[in-house]
Short mmCIF file of N, CA and C in Angstrom, two decimals:
data_model
loop_
_atom_site.label_atom_id
_atom_site.label_comp_id
_atom_site.label_asym_id
_atom_site.label_seq_id
_atom_site.Cartn_x
_atom_site.Cartn_y
_atom_site.Cartn_z
N MET A 1 18.84 364.20 233.13
CA MET A 1 18.56 362.98 233.86
C MET A 1 17.08 362.94 234.21
N SER A 2 16.62 361.75 234.48
CA SER A 2 15.22 361.62 234.87
C SER A 2 15.08 360.59 235.98
N VAL A 3 13.93 360.65 236.61
CA VAL A 3 13.61 359.75 237.71
C VAL A 3 12.28 359.09 237.37
N THR A 4 12.19 357.79 237.57
CA THR A 4 10.95 357.07 237.33
C THR A 4 10.42 356.54 238.66
N PHE A 5 9.14 356.72 238.89
CA PHE A 5 8.43 356.14 240.03
C PHE A 5 7.67 354.94 239.50
N TRP A 6 7.79 353.77 240.15
CA TRP A 6 7.10 352.57 239.68
C TRP A 6 6.97 351.55 240.78
N CYS A 7 6.19 350.50 240.51
CA CYS A 7 6.00 349.36 241.43
C CYS A 7 6.71 348.15 240.83
N PRO A 8 7.90 347.81 241.30
CA PRO A 8 8.61 346.69 240.70
C PRO A 8 7.92 345.34 240.89
N ALA A 9 7.10 345.19 241.93
CA ALA A 9 6.45 343.90 242.19
C ALA A 9 5.08 343.80 241.50
N ALA A 10 4.71 344.80 240.73
CA ALA A 10 3.41 344.75 240.05
C ALA A 10 3.40 343.64 239.00
N PRO A 11 2.24 343.04 238.77
CA PRO A 11 2.15 342.02 237.72
C PRO A 11 2.55 342.61 236.36
N ARG A 12 3.07 341.73 235.50
CA ARG A 12 3.49 342.15 234.16
C ARG A 12 2.70 341.35 233.13
N ARG A 13 2.58 341.92 231.95
CA ARG A 13 1.89 341.24 230.85
C ARG A 13 2.73 341.37 229.58
N LEU A 14 2.56 340.42 228.69
CA LEU A 14 3.26 340.46 227.41
C LEU A 14 2.49 341.35 226.44
N VAL A 15 3.21 342.25 225.78
CA VAL A 15 2.64 343.12 224.76
C VAL A 15 3.56 343.08 223.55
N THR A 16 3.07 343.54 222.42
CA THR A 16 3.89 343.63 221.22
C THR A 16 5.05 344.58 221.48
N CYS A 17 6.25 344.20 221.05
CA CYS A 17 7.43 345.05 221.23
C CYS A 17 7.16 346.41 220.58
N GLN A 18 7.24 347.46 221.37
CA GLN A 18 6.92 348.80 220.86
C GLN A 18 7.90 349.25 219.79
N LEU A 19 9.18 348.88 219.92
CA LEU A 19 10.16 349.28 218.92
C LEU A 19 9.89 348.58 217.59
N CYS A 20 9.64 347.27 217.62
CA CYS A 20 9.34 346.54 216.39
C CYS A 20 8.05 347.07 215.77
N ASP A 21 7.04 347.26 216.61
CA ASP A 21 5.74 347.72 216.14
C ASP A 21 5.81 349.14 215.58
N GLY A 22 6.56 350.00 216.26
CA GLY A 22 6.64 351.40 215.86
C GLY A 22 7.53 351.66 214.66
N THR A 23 8.51 350.78 214.40
CA THR A 23 9.45 351.01 213.30
C THR A 23 9.23 350.06 212.14
N GLY A 24 8.40 349.05 212.34
CA GLY A 24 8.18 348.06 211.29
C GLY A 24 9.32 347.05 211.20
N ARG A 25 10.20 347.03 212.19
CA ARG A 25 11.29 346.05 212.18
C ARG A 25 10.73 344.63 212.23
N ASP A 26 11.44 343.74 211.62
CA ASP A 26 11.09 342.32 211.68
C ASP A 26 12.14 341.66 212.57
N TRP A 27 11.72 341.26 213.77
CA TRP A 27 12.69 340.71 214.71
C TRP A 27 13.33 339.42 214.20
N GLN A 28 12.71 338.78 213.19
CA GLN A 28 13.27 337.55 212.64
C GLN A 28 14.36 337.81 211.60
N ASP A 29 14.46 339.04 211.10
CA ASP A 29 15.46 339.40 210.09
C ASP A 29 16.73 339.86 210.80
N PRO A 30 17.86 339.14 210.63
CA PRO A 30 19.09 339.49 211.34
C PRO A 30 19.58 340.92 211.05
N ASP A 31 19.26 341.45 209.88
CA ASP A 31 19.69 342.81 209.54
C ASP A 31 18.86 343.88 210.25
N GLN A 32 17.68 343.51 210.73
CA GLN A 32 16.80 344.46 211.39
C GLN A 32 16.59 344.13 212.86
N ALA A 33 17.27 343.11 213.34
CA ALA A 33 17.00 342.56 214.67
C ALA A 33 16.89 343.63 215.75
N CYS A 34 15.87 343.49 216.51
CA CYS A 34 15.60 344.37 217.65
C CYS A 34 16.15 343.69 218.90
N TRP A 35 16.25 344.43 219.99
CA TRP A 35 16.71 343.84 221.25
C TRP A 35 15.83 342.68 221.68
N CYS A 36 14.55 342.69 221.29
CA CYS A 36 13.62 341.65 221.72
C CYS A 36 13.93 340.29 221.08
N ALA A 37 14.74 340.26 220.02
CA ALA A 37 15.06 339.00 219.34
C ALA A 37 15.80 338.04 220.26
N GLY A 38 16.55 338.58 221.23
CA GLY A 38 17.31 337.73 222.14
C GLY A 38 16.58 337.39 223.43
N THR A 39 15.28 337.65 223.49
CA THR A 39 14.51 337.37 224.70
C THR A 39 13.73 336.08 224.54
N PRO A 40 13.18 335.54 225.63
CA PRO A 40 12.38 334.32 225.52
C PRO A 40 11.10 334.51 224.70
N THR A 41 10.67 335.76 224.50
CA THR A 41 9.44 336.03 223.76
C THR A 41 9.72 337.05 222.65
N PRO A 42 10.46 336.66 221.59
CA PRO A 42 10.79 337.61 220.53
C PRO A 42 9.53 338.26 219.94
N GLY A 43 9.63 339.55 219.65
CA GLY A 43 8.49 340.28 219.10
C GLY A 43 7.56 340.79 220.17
N GLN A 44 7.85 340.45 221.42
CA GLN A 44 7.02 340.89 222.53
C GLN A 44 7.91 341.41 223.65
N GLU A 45 7.33 342.17 224.54
CA GLU A 45 8.05 342.64 225.72
C GLU A 45 7.11 342.61 226.91
N GLN A 46 7.69 342.58 228.09
CA GLN A 46 6.87 342.60 229.30
C GLN A 46 6.62 344.04 229.72
N GLU A 47 5.40 344.31 230.08
CA GLU A 47 4.99 345.65 230.49
C GLU A 47 4.28 345.55 231.83
N SER A 48 4.56 346.47 232.72
CA SER A 48 3.92 346.47 234.02
C SER A 48 2.45 346.84 233.89
N GLU A 49 1.62 346.22 234.71
CA GLU A 49 0.21 346.59 234.74
C GLU A 49 -0.01 347.85 235.57
N ALA A 50 0.99 348.24 236.35
CA ALA A 50 0.88 349.43 237.21
C ALA A 50 1.20 350.68 236.40
N PRO A 51 0.59 351.78 236.76
CA PRO A 51 1.01 353.05 236.14
C PRO A 51 2.42 353.38 236.63
N ASP A 52 3.10 354.25 235.91
CA ASP A 52 4.39 354.74 236.38
C ASP A 52 4.46 356.23 236.07
N LEU A 53 5.48 356.88 236.55
CA LEU A 53 5.65 358.31 236.32
C LEU A 53 7.12 358.58 236.13
N ASN A 54 7.46 359.23 235.03
CA ASN A 54 8.84 359.62 234.76
C ASN A 54 8.90 361.14 234.68
N CYS A 55 9.85 361.73 235.38
CA CYS A 55 10.01 363.18 235.32
C CYS A 55 11.47 363.55 235.57
N GLY A 56 11.81 364.77 235.24
CA GLY A 56 13.17 365.25 235.43
C GLY A 56 13.56 365.27 236.90
N ASP A 57 14.85 365.27 237.16
CA ASP A 57 15.37 365.25 238.53
C ASP A 57 14.77 366.35 239.40
N GLU A 58 14.74 367.57 238.89
CA GLU A 58 14.25 368.69 239.68
C GLU A 58 12.77 368.53 240.01
N ASN A 59 11.99 368.05 239.05
CA ASN A 59 10.56 367.84 239.30
C ASN A 59 10.34 366.69 240.28
N ALA A 60 11.13 365.63 240.16
CA ALA A 60 11.02 364.51 241.10
C ALA A 60 11.39 364.96 242.51
N ARG A 61 12.43 365.78 242.61
CA ARG A 61 12.85 366.29 243.92
C ARG A 61 11.71 367.08 244.56
N TRP A 62 11.04 367.92 243.76
CA TRP A 62 9.92 368.71 244.28
C TRP A 62 8.79 367.79 244.74
N LEU A 63 8.45 366.77 243.93
CA LEU A 63 7.39 365.83 244.31
C LEU A 63 7.72 365.17 245.65
N LEU A 64 8.95 364.72 245.82
CA LEU A 64 9.34 364.06 247.07
C LEU A 64 9.26 365.03 248.25
N GLU A 65 9.67 366.27 248.02
CA GLU A 65 9.60 367.26 249.10
C GLU A 65 8.16 367.51 249.55
N VAL A 66 7.25 367.75 248.60
CA VAL A 66 5.87 368.03 249.00
C VAL A 66 5.18 366.77 249.53
N ALA A 67 5.69 365.60 249.16
CA ALA A 67 5.13 364.34 249.66
C ALA A 67 5.63 364.02 251.06
N GLY A 68 6.62 364.77 251.54
CA GLY A 68 7.17 364.51 252.86
C GLY A 68 8.09 363.32 252.91
N VAL A 69 8.67 362.97 251.76
CA VAL A 69 9.57 361.82 251.66
C VAL A 69 11.01 362.34 251.59
N GLU A 70 11.93 361.64 252.24
CA GLU A 70 13.33 362.05 252.19
C GLU A 70 13.82 362.06 250.75
N VAL A 71 14.37 363.17 250.33
CA VAL A 71 14.81 363.34 248.94
C VAL A 71 16.14 362.63 248.73
N ASP A 72 16.17 361.78 247.72
CA ASP A 72 17.37 361.06 247.34
C ASP A 72 17.22 360.66 245.88
N GLN A 73 18.31 360.21 245.24
CA GLN A 73 18.24 359.81 243.84
C GLN A 73 17.42 358.54 243.64
N CYS A 74 17.31 357.74 244.68
CA CYS A 74 16.49 356.54 244.60
C CYS A 74 15.97 356.23 246.00
N GLY A 75 14.91 355.47 246.05
CA GLY A 75 14.35 355.14 247.35
C GLY A 75 13.06 354.37 247.23
N THR A 76 12.43 354.15 248.37
CA THR A 76 11.22 353.34 248.45
C THR A 76 10.18 354.04 249.31
N ILE A 77 8.94 354.01 248.85
CA ILE A 77 7.81 354.41 249.68
C ILE A 77 7.16 353.11 250.14
N ARG A 78 7.30 352.82 251.42
CA ARG A 78 6.77 351.57 251.96
C ARG A 78 5.25 351.59 251.96
N VAL A 79 4.66 350.42 251.93
CA VAL A 79 3.20 350.29 251.90
C VAL A 79 2.56 351.06 253.05
N GLU A 80 3.13 350.94 254.25
CA GLU A 80 2.53 351.60 255.42
C GLU A 80 2.66 353.13 255.37
N ASP A 81 3.55 353.64 254.52
CA ASP A 81 3.72 355.09 254.40
C ASP A 81 2.85 355.70 253.30
N ILE A 82 2.24 354.88 252.47
CA ILE A 82 1.47 355.39 251.33
C ILE A 82 0.32 356.31 251.76
N PRO A 83 -0.46 356.00 252.79
CA PRO A 83 -1.55 356.92 253.16
C PRO A 83 -1.06 358.33 253.51
N ALA A 84 0.03 358.44 254.27
CA ALA A 84 0.56 359.76 254.65
C ALA A 84 1.09 360.50 253.43
N VAL A 85 1.78 359.79 252.55
CA VAL A 85 2.31 360.42 251.33
C VAL A 85 1.16 360.89 250.45
N THR A 86 0.12 360.07 250.35
CA THR A 86 -1.05 360.44 249.55
C THR A 86 -1.71 361.70 250.09
N ARG A 87 -1.85 361.78 251.41
CA ARG A 87 -2.45 362.99 252.01
C ARG A 87 -1.62 364.24 251.69
N SER A 88 -0.31 364.11 251.76
CA SER A 88 0.56 365.24 251.45
C SER A 88 0.42 365.67 249.99
N LEU A 89 0.32 364.69 249.09
CA LEU A 89 0.16 365.01 247.67
C LEU A 89 -1.20 365.64 247.39
N LEU A 90 -2.24 365.16 248.09
CA LEU A 90 -3.57 365.76 247.92
C LEU A 90 -3.56 367.22 248.37
N ARG A 91 -2.88 367.48 249.47
CA ARG A 91 -2.77 368.87 249.94
C ARG A 91 -2.06 369.72 248.89
N ALA A 92 -0.96 369.21 248.35
CA ALA A 92 -0.23 369.95 247.32
C ALA A 92 -1.10 370.17 246.09
N ARG A 93 -1.89 369.16 245.73
CA ARG A 93 -2.75 369.27 244.54
C ARG A 93 -3.83 370.31 244.74
N ASN A 94 -4.34 370.45 245.95
CA ASN A 94 -5.50 371.30 246.20
C ASN A 94 -5.17 372.67 246.79
N VAL A 95 -3.92 372.91 247.14
CA VAL A 95 -3.54 374.21 247.71
C VAL A 95 -2.58 374.90 246.72
N GLN A 96 -3.09 375.94 246.09
CA GLN A 96 -2.33 376.59 245.03
C GLN A 96 -0.97 377.12 245.51
N THR A 97 -0.92 377.64 246.72
CA THR A 97 0.36 378.18 247.20
C THR A 97 1.42 377.08 247.33
N VAL A 98 1.00 375.86 247.62
CA VAL A 98 1.95 374.74 247.68
C VAL A 98 2.36 374.37 246.25
N ARG A 99 1.38 374.28 245.35
CA ARG A 99 1.69 373.94 243.95
C ARG A 99 2.64 374.97 243.33
N GLN A 100 2.49 376.22 243.69
CA GLN A 100 3.31 377.27 243.09
C GLN A 100 4.80 377.08 243.39
N THR A 101 5.12 376.38 244.46
CA THR A 101 6.53 376.14 244.76
C THR A 101 7.18 375.24 243.72
N GLY A 102 6.37 374.54 242.92
CA GLY A 102 6.89 373.67 241.87
C GLY A 102 6.98 374.35 240.52
N LEU A 103 6.53 375.60 240.42
CA LEU A 103 6.56 376.32 239.14
C LEU A 103 7.94 376.90 238.90
N ARG A 104 8.34 376.94 237.62
CA ARG A 104 9.60 377.57 237.23
C ARG A 104 9.40 378.31 235.91
N GLU A 105 10.04 379.43 235.81
CA GLU A 105 10.03 380.19 234.56
C GLU A 105 11.03 379.56 233.59
N PRO A 106 10.77 379.64 232.28
CA PRO A 106 11.77 379.16 231.32
C PRO A 106 13.05 379.98 231.43
N GLU A 107 14.17 379.33 231.20
CA GLU A 107 15.46 380.02 231.25
C GLU A 107 16.29 379.62 230.04
N GLU A 108 17.19 380.51 229.66
CA GLU A 108 18.16 380.15 228.63
C GLU A 108 19.42 380.95 228.87
N GLY A 109 20.50 380.46 228.33
CA GLY A 109 21.76 381.15 228.53
C GLY A 109 22.85 380.54 227.68
N VAL A 110 24.07 380.97 227.96
CA VAL A 110 25.23 380.49 227.23
C VAL A 110 26.21 379.95 228.27
N GLY A 111 26.65 378.72 228.07
CA GLY A 111 27.59 378.10 228.99
C GLY A 111 29.00 378.64 228.85
N ALA A 112 29.89 378.16 229.69
CA ALA A 112 31.28 378.63 229.73
C ALA A 112 32.00 378.44 228.40
N LEU A 113 31.67 377.39 227.66
CA LEU A 113 32.34 377.12 226.39
C LEU A 113 31.55 377.65 225.19
N GLY A 114 30.52 378.46 225.47
CA GLY A 114 29.76 379.08 224.39
C GLY A 114 28.54 378.30 223.94
N ALA A 115 28.29 377.16 224.54
CA ALA A 115 27.12 376.37 224.14
C ALA A 115 25.85 377.00 224.74
N ARG A 116 24.85 377.14 223.90
CA ARG A 116 23.57 377.68 224.37
C ARG A 116 22.79 376.58 225.08
N TRP A 117 22.05 376.94 226.11
CA TRP A 117 21.20 375.99 226.81
C TRP A 117 19.84 376.61 227.03
N HIS A 118 18.85 375.75 227.17
CA HIS A 118 17.48 376.19 227.41
C HIS A 118 16.82 375.24 228.39
N ALA A 119 16.18 375.80 229.41
CA ALA A 119 15.42 374.99 230.37
C ALA A 119 13.96 375.43 230.28
N GLY A 120 13.12 374.51 229.86
CA GLY A 120 11.70 374.83 229.77
C GLY A 120 11.12 375.08 231.15
N GLY A 121 10.18 375.95 231.23
CA GLY A 121 9.54 376.24 232.51
C GLY A 121 8.59 375.13 232.91
N THR A 122 8.03 375.26 234.08
CA THR A 122 7.03 374.31 234.56
C THR A 122 5.76 375.08 234.87
N THR A 123 4.68 374.68 234.25
CA THR A 123 3.39 375.34 234.43
C THR A 123 2.60 374.66 235.54
N ASP A 124 1.55 375.33 235.99
CA ASP A 124 0.67 374.75 237.00
C ASP A 124 0.03 373.46 236.45
N GLU A 125 -0.30 373.46 235.18
CA GLU A 125 -0.89 372.26 234.56
C GLU A 125 0.08 371.08 234.63
N ALA A 126 1.37 371.34 234.37
CA ALA A 126 2.37 370.27 234.43
C ALA A 126 2.55 369.77 235.86
N VAL A 127 2.52 370.69 236.82
CA VAL A 127 2.65 370.30 238.23
C VAL A 127 1.48 369.41 238.63
N ARG A 128 0.26 369.80 238.24
CA ARG A 128 -0.92 368.98 238.56
C ARG A 128 -0.84 367.61 237.88
N TYR A 129 -0.34 367.57 236.65
CA TYR A 129 -0.19 366.31 235.92
C TYR A 129 0.73 365.36 236.69
N ARG A 130 1.85 365.87 237.18
CA ARG A 130 2.80 365.02 237.93
C ARG A 130 2.20 364.57 239.26
N LEU A 131 1.52 365.48 239.95
CA LEU A 131 0.87 365.11 241.21
C LEU A 131 -0.17 364.03 240.97
N ASP A 132 -0.99 364.19 239.94
CA ASP A 132 -2.03 363.20 239.61
C ASP A 132 -1.41 361.86 239.24
N GLY A 133 -0.31 361.89 238.50
CA GLY A 133 0.35 360.66 238.10
C GLY A 133 0.91 359.88 239.27
N LEU A 134 1.52 360.59 240.20
CA LEU A 134 2.06 359.91 241.39
C LEU A 134 0.93 359.42 242.29
N GLN A 135 -0.15 360.19 242.39
CA GLN A 135 -1.30 359.74 243.19
C GLN A 135 -1.91 358.47 242.59
N ALA A 136 -2.00 358.40 241.26
CA ALA A 136 -2.56 357.20 240.62
C ALA A 136 -1.69 355.98 240.92
N LEU A 137 -0.38 356.15 240.86
CA LEU A 137 0.54 355.05 241.17
C LEU A 137 0.41 354.63 242.62
N LEU A 138 0.32 355.60 243.54
CA LEU A 138 0.17 355.27 244.96
C LEU A 138 -1.15 354.57 245.24
N ALA A 139 -2.22 354.99 244.58
CA ALA A 139 -3.52 354.33 244.76
C ALA A 139 -3.45 352.88 244.30
N TYR A 140 -2.82 352.65 243.14
CA TYR A 140 -2.64 351.30 242.62
C TYR A 140 -1.86 350.46 243.64
N ALA A 141 -0.75 351.01 244.12
CA ALA A 141 0.11 350.28 245.05
C ALA A 141 -0.61 349.99 246.37
N ALA A 142 -1.33 350.97 246.90
CA ALA A 142 -2.02 350.79 248.18
C ALA A 142 -3.09 349.70 248.06
N GLU A 143 -3.80 349.70 246.96
CA GLU A 143 -4.88 348.72 246.74
C GLU A 143 -4.34 347.29 246.70
N ARG A 144 -3.09 347.14 246.27
CA ARG A 144 -2.50 345.80 246.08
C ARG A 144 -1.42 345.48 247.10
N GLY A 145 -1.15 346.40 248.04
CA GLY A 145 -0.13 346.16 249.06
C GLY A 145 1.27 346.13 248.50
N LEU A 146 1.58 347.02 247.54
CA LEU A 146 2.89 347.06 246.90
C LEU A 146 3.67 348.31 247.29
N GLU A 147 4.98 348.19 247.33
CA GLU A 147 5.83 349.35 247.54
C GLU A 147 5.99 350.13 246.23
N VAL A 148 6.28 351.40 246.36
CA VAL A 148 6.61 352.26 245.21
C VAL A 148 8.06 352.64 245.35
N VAL A 149 8.81 352.52 244.27
CA VAL A 149 10.22 352.91 244.28
C VAL A 149 10.46 354.01 243.27
N TRP A 150 11.57 354.70 243.43
CA TRP A 150 11.97 355.66 242.42
C TRP A 150 13.47 355.57 242.22
N GLY A 151 13.89 355.96 241.06
CA GLY A 151 15.31 355.96 240.74
C GLY A 151 15.53 356.28 239.29
#
């Protein structure tokens, strides 16, 4: 599972449909029709002008904890709370002992029914990338008076 942080009220712009563009599909051909064929702007999709951040549940939980936000599967960071959350994230970004709480070693094993599983570890570089991504989203939101949501 994953969690995305974004600004739902951010302005949107029309861009070329990434699926059509990336696969060479022709939205006008019924045999190749993409999901965008049934929209008001076939061949295009709406994209937020705001940055967003997508990460796994465990990584999102860690970000919320170090940000001082109540951990839940979904929620809102209100505009008036953005400065405090930003300060907490800056502390986490700049204090290695705080960042280290987000690190994990890779793991692998065999499940009860014999299926092998693997969980990639989390490096300091990945932790900083997530912190920077959420800070960029919060800066965008604060500048425009927008809430940030996750879910």
